[in-house]
Tab-separated table of C-alpha atoms and ligand atoms in Angstrom:
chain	number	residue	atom	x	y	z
A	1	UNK	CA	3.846	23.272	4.514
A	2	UNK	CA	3.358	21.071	1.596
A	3	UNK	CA	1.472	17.921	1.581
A	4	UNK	CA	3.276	14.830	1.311
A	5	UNK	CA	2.161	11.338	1.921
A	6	UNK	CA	4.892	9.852	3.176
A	7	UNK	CA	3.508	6.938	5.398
A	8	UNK	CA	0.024	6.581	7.089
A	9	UNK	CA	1.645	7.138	10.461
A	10	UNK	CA	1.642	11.157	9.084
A	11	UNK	CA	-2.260	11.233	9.396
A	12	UNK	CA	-5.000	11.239	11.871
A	13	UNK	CA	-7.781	8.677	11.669
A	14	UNK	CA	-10.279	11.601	10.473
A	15	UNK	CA	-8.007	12.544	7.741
A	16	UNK	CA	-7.213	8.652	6.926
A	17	UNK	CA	-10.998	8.738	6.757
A	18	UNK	CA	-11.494	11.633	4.696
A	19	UNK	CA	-9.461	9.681	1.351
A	20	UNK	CA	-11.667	6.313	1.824
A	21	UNK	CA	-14.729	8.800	1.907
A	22	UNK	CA	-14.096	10.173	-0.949
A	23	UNK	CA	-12.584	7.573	-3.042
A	24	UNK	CA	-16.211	5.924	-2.075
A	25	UNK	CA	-17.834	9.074	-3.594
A	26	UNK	CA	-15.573	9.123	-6.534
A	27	UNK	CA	-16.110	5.068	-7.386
A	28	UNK	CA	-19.952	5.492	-7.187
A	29	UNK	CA	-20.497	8.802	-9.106
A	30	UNK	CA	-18.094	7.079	-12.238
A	31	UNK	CA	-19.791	3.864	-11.889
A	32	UNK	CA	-23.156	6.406	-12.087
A	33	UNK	CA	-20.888	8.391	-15.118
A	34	UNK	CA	-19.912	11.690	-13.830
A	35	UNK	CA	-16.681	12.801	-15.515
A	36	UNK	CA	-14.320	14.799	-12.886
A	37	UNK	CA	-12.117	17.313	-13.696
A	38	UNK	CA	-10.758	18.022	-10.786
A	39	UNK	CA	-6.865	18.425	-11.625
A	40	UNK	CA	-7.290	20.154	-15.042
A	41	UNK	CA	-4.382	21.760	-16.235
A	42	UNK	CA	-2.286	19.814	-13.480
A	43	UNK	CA	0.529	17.438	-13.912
A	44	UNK	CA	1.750	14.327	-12.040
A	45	UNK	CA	5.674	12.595	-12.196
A	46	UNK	CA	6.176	9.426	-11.194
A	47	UNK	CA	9.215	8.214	-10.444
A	48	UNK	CA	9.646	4.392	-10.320
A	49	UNK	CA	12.562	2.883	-9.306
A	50	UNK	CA	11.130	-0.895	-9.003
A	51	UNK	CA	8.944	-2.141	-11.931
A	52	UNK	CA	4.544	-2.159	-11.318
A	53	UNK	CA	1.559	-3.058	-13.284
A	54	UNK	CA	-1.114	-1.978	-10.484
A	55	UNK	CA	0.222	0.886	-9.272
A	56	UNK	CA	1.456	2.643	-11.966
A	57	UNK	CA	-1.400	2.109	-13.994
A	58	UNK	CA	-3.960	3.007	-11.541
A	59	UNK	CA	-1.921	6.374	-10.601
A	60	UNK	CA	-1.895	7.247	-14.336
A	61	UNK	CA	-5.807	6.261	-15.203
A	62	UNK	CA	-6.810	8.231	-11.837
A	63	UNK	CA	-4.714	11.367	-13.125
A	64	UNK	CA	-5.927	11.388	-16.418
A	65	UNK	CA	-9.830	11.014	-14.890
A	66	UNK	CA	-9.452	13.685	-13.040
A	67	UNK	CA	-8.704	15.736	-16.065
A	68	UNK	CA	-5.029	15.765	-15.270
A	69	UNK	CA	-1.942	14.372	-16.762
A	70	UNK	CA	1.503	12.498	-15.982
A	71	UNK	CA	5.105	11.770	-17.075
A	72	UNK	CA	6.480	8.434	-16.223
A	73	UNK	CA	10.124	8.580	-15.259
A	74	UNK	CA	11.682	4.877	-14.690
A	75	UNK	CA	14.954	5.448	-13.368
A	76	UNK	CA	16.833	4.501	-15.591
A	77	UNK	CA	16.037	7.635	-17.749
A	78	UNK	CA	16.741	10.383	-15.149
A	79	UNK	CA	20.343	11.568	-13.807
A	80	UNK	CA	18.987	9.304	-10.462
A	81	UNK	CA	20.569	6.186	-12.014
A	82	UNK	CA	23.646	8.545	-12.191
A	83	UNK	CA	23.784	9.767	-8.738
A	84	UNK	CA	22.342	13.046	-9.059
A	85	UNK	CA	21.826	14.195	-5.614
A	86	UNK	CA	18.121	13.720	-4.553
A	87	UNK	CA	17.985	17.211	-3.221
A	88	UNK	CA	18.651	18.559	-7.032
A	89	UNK	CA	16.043	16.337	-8.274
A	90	UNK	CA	13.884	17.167	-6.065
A	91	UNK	CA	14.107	20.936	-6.613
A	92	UNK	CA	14.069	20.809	-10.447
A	93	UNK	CA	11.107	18.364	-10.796
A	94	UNK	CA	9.118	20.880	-8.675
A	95	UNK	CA	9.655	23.624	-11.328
A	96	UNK	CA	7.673	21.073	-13.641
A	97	UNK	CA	5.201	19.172	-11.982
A	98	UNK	CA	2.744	19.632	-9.613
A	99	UNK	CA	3.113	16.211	-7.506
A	100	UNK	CA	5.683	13.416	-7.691
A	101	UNK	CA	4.255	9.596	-7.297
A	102	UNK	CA	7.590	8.083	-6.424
A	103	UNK	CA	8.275	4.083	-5.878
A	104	UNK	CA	12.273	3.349	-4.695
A	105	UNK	CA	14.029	1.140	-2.166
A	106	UNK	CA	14.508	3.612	0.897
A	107	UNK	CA	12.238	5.350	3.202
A	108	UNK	CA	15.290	7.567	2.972
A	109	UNK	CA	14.885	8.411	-0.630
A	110	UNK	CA	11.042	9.777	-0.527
A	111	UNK	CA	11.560	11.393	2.891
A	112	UNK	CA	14.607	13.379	1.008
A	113	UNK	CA	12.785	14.092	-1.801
A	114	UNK	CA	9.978	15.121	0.086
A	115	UNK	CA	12.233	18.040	2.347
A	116	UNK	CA	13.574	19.056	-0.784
A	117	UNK	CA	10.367	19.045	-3.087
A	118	UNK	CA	8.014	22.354	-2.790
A	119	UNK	CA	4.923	19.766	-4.113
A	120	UNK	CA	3.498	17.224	-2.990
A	121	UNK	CA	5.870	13.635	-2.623
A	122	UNK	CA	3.309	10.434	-2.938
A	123	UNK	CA	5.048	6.979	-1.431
A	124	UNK	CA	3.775	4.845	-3.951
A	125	UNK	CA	5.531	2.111	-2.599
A	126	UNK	CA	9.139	1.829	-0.109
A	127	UNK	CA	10.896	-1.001	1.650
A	128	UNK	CA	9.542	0.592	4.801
A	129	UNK	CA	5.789	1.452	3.828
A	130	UNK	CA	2.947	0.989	1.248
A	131	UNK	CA	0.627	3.469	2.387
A	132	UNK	CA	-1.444	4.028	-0.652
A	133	UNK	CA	-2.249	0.146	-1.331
A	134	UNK	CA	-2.984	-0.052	2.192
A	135	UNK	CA	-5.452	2.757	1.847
A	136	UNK	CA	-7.031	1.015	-1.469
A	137	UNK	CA	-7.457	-2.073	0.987
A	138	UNK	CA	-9.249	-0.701	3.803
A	139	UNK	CA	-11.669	0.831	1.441
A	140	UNK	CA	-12.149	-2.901	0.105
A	141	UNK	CA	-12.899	-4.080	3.941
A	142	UNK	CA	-15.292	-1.154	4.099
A	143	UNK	CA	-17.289	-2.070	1.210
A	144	UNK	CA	-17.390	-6.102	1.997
A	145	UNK	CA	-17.766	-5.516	5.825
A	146	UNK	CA	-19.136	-2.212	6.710
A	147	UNK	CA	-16.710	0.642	8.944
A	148	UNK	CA	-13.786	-0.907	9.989
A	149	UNK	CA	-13.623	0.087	13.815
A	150	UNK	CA	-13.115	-2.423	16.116
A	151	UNK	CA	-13.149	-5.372	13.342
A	152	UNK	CA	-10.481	-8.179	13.728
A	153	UNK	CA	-7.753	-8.413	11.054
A	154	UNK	CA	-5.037	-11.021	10.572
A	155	UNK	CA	-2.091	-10.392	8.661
A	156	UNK	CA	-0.229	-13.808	7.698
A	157	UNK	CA	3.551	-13.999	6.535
A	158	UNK	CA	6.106	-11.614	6.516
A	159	UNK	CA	6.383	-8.265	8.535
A	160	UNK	CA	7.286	-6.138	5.699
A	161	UNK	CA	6.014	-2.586	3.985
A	162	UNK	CA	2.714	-3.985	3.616
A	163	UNK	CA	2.743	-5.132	7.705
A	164	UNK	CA	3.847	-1.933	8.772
A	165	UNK	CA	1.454	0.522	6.619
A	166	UNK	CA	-1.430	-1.922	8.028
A	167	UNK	CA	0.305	-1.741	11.344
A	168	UNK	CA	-0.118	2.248	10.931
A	169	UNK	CA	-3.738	1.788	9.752
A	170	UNK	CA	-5.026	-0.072	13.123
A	171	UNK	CA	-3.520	2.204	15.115
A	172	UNK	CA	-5.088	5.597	13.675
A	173	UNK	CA	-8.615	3.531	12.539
A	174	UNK	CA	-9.097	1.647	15.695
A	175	UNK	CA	-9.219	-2.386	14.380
A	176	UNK	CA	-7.488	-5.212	15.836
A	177	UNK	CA	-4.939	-6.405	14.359
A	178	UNK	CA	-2.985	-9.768	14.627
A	179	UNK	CA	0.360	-10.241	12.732
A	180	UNK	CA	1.297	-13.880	12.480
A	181	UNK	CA	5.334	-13.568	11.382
A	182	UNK	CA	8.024	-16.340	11.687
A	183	UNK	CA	10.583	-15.117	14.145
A	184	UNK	CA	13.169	-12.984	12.560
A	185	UNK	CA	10.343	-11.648	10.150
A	186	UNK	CA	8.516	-9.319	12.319
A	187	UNK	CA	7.472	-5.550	11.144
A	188	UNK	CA	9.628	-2.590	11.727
A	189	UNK	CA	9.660	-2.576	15.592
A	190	UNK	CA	9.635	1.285	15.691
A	191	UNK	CA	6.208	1.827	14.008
A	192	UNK	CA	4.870	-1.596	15.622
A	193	UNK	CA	6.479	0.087	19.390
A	194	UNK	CA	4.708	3.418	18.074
A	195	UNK	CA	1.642	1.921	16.759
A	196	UNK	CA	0.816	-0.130	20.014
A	197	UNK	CA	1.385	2.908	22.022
A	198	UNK	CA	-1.181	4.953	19.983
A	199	UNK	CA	-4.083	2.729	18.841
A	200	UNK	CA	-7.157	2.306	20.167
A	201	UNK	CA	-7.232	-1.252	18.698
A	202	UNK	CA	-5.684	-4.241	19.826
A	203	UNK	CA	-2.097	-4.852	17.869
A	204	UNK	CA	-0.270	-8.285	18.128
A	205	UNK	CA	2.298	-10.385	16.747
A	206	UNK	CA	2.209	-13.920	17.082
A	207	UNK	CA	4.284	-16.745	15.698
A	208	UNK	CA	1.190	-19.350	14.924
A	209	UNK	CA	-0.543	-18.211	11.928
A	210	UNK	CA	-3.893	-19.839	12.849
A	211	UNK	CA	-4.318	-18.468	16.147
A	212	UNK	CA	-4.035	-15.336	14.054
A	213	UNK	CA	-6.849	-16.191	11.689
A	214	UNK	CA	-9.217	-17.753	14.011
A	215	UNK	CA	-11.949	-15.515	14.576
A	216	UNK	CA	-10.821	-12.925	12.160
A	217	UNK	CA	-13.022	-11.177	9.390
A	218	UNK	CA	-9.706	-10.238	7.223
A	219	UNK	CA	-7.118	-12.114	6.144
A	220	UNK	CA	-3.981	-10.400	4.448
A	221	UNK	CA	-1.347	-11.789	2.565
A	222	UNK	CA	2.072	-10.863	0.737
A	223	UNK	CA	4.803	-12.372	-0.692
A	224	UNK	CA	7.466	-13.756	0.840
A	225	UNK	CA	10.163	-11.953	-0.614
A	226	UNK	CA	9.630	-8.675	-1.184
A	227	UNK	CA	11.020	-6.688	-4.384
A	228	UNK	CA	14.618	-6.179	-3.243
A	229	UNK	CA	14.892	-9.732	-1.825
A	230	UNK	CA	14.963	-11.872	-4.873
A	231	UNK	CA	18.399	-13.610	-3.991
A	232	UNK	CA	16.601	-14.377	-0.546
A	233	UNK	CA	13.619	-16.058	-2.360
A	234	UNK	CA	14.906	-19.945	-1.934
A	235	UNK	CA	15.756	-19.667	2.405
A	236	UNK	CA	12.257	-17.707	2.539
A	237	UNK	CA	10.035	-20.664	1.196
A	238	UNK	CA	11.384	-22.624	3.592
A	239	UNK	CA	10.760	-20.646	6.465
A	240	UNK	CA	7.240	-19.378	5.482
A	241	UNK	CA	5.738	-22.709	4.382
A	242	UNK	CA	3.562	-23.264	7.832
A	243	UNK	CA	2.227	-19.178	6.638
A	244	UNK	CA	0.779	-20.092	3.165
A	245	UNK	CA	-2.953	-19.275	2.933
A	246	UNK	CA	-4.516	-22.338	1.721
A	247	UNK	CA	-7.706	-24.081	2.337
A	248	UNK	CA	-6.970	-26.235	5.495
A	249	UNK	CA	-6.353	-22.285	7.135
A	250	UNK	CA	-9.920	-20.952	6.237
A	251	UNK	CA	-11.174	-24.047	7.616
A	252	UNK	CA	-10.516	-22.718	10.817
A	253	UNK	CA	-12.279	-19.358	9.738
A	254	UNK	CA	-15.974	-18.442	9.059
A	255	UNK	CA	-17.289	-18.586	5.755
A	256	UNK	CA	-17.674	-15.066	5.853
A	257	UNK	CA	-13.883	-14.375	6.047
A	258	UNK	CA	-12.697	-12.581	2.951
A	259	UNK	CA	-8.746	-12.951	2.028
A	260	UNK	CA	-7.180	-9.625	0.817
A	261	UNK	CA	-3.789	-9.939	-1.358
A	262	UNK	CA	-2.030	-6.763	-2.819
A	263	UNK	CA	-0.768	-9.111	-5.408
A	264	UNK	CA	1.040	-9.515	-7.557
A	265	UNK	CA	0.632	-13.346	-5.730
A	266	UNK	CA	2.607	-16.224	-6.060
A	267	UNK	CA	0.278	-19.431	-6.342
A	268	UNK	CA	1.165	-22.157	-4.423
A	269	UNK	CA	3.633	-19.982	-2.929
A	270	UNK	CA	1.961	-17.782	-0.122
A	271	UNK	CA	-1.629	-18.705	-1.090
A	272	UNK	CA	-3.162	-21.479	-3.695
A	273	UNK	CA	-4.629	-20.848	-6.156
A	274	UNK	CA	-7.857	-22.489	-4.819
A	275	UNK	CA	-8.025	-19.721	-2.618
A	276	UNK	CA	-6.872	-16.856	-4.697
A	277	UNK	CA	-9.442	-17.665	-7.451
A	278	UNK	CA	-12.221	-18.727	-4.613
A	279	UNK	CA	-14.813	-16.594	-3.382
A	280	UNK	CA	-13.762	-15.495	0.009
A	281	UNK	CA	-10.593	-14.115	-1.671
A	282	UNK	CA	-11.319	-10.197	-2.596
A	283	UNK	CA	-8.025	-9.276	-4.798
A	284	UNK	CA	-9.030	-8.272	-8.098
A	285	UNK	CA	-12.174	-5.676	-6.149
A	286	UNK	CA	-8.716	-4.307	-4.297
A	287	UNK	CA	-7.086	-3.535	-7.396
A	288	UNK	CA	-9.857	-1.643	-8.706
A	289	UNK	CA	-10.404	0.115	-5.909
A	290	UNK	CA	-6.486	1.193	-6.125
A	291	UNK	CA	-7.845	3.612	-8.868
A	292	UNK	CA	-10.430	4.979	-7.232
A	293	UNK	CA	-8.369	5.580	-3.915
A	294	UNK	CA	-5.527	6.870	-5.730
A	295	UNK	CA	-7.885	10.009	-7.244
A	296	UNK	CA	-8.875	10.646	-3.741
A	297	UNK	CA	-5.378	10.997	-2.544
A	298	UNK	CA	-4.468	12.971	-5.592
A	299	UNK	CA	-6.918	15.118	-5.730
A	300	UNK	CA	-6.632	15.766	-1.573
A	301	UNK	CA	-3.041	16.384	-2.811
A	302	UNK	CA	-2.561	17.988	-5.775
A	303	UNK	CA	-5.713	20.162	-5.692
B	1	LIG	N1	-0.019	-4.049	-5.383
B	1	LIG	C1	0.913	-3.350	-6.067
B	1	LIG	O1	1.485	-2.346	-5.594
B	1	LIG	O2	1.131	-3.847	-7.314
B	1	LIG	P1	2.209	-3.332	-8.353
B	1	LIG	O3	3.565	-3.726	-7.832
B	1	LIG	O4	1.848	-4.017	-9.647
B	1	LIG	O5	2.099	-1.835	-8.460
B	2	LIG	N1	5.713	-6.479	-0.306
B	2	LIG	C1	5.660	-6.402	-1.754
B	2	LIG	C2	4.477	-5.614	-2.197
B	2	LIG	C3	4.299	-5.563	-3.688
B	2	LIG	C4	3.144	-4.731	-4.104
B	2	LIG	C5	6.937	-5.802	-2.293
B	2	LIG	O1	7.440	-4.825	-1.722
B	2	LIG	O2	7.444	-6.321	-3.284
């Protein structure tokens, strides 16, 4: 069987575990100056079909420090942006590579890619999930918090990729988890029916954003339109003004509250800038850690 990472909803908590261990191990020894050389001799493909600064970058500088390499592939340079059938990509890129880090529009797409592919698919990003980033994120709570069980986390704004992948997370790591949505934006109600089923934690979605950040340690936050659903951007700020992060919300929170974002953010849009660039607000340690997560899940992968 070969070893995608597809969504979180694919792993167990130990396993889910076993990438924000390492990446933790990783982070420390380069901060301490160990060089790893893990994936020698390997090679990575990504495939991007939306544009990325983060993840992109990060999946590239984590190859290449664990002694590996990569070829970036935006779409428009393969036979994809021609219709070539996923199933032939698939099966030639596997004769080259040894893992494909691939960003597109459908869950379809990677899960296709993935039946097709004899090494390992990486979702670096769908409509439908974000696993990696939210993998990068947790690590970011465990580091500013401590383990992650049974802690209460509020997600604020729209129920999209991000939602569901931390939807996915709660269930298989055991925190609560309170989604504050307008109506008509909730997450995917298969993984949410799924997810509720399953988890240990409590899982919730609620229409009044602060009931969802009072008394919660985490605060996460998106945009409100999603790449994809740029001609939706103008009906959107209208309906997710009452969810912007701003200061009169982490008035109602302890001063120990940190605000995650995955950014890229919108100031004044779904958070200020006051609170972006303040010091509850954790983005720019997230990033980083997006590097240090992504050589744990390639080198679980790929290895
Ligand atoms: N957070 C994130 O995935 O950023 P990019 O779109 O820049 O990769
Ligand atoms: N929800 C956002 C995340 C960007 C990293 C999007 O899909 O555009």
């Amino acid at each position: 069987m070969v070893n995608h990472l597809l969504s979180l909803g694919d792993f167990d908590g130990e396993q889910l575990q076993g990438y924000l261990k390492l990446a933790l191990q990783l982070k420390k020894e380069s901060k301490e100056g160990v060089r790893h050389q893990q994936l020698t001799g390997k090679v990575v493909g990504l495939v991007f079909e939306k544009p990325s600064t983060r993840t992109r970058v990060s999946f590239e500088a984590a190859m290449y420090g664990l002694g590996g390499q990569v070829i970036y592939l935006s779409s428009r340079d393969t036979q994809l942006a021609r219709n070539e059938p996923l199933k032939d990509m698939a099966r030639v890129m596997d004769r080259y590579v040894d893992g494909m880090v691939v960003r597109t529009f459908g869950q379809e797409v990677v899960d296709e890619l993935a039946r097709y592919s004899g090494v390992p698919v990486i979702n670096a990003l769908t409509d439908l999930h974000h696993p990696c980033q939210v993998l990068s994120d947790v690590m970011t709570v465990i580091e500013k918090k401590g383990p992650i069980a049974g802690r209460r986390i509020a997600w604020v704004g729209d129920g999209n990729n991000m939602a569901n992948s931390w939807i996915q997370a709660a269930a298989r790591l055991g925190f609560d988890l309170t989604l504050a949505c307008p109506a008509g934006y909730d997450p995917d109600p298969e993984i949410l029916r799924t997810a509720m089923a399953e988890s240990t934690g409590r899982i919730k979605v609620v229409r009044d954003p602060l009931a969802a950040v009072r008394g919660a340690e985490v605060i996460n936050v998106d945009v409100w339109a999603s790449m994809g659903q740029e001609e939706e951007q103008a009906s959107r700020l209208k309906v997710f003004a009452p969810y912007q992060v701003n200061e009169a919300m982490l008035n109602e929170t302890g001063a120990g509250t940190i605000v995650l974002h995955c950014l890229p953010a919108h100031r004044g849009e779904e958070i200020t800038d006051a609170v972006l660039e303040g010091p509850q607000c954790v983005a720019f340690d997230q990033a980083e850690n997006k590097l240090h997560i992504h050589k744990a899940i390639l080198a679980k992968h790929l290895s």
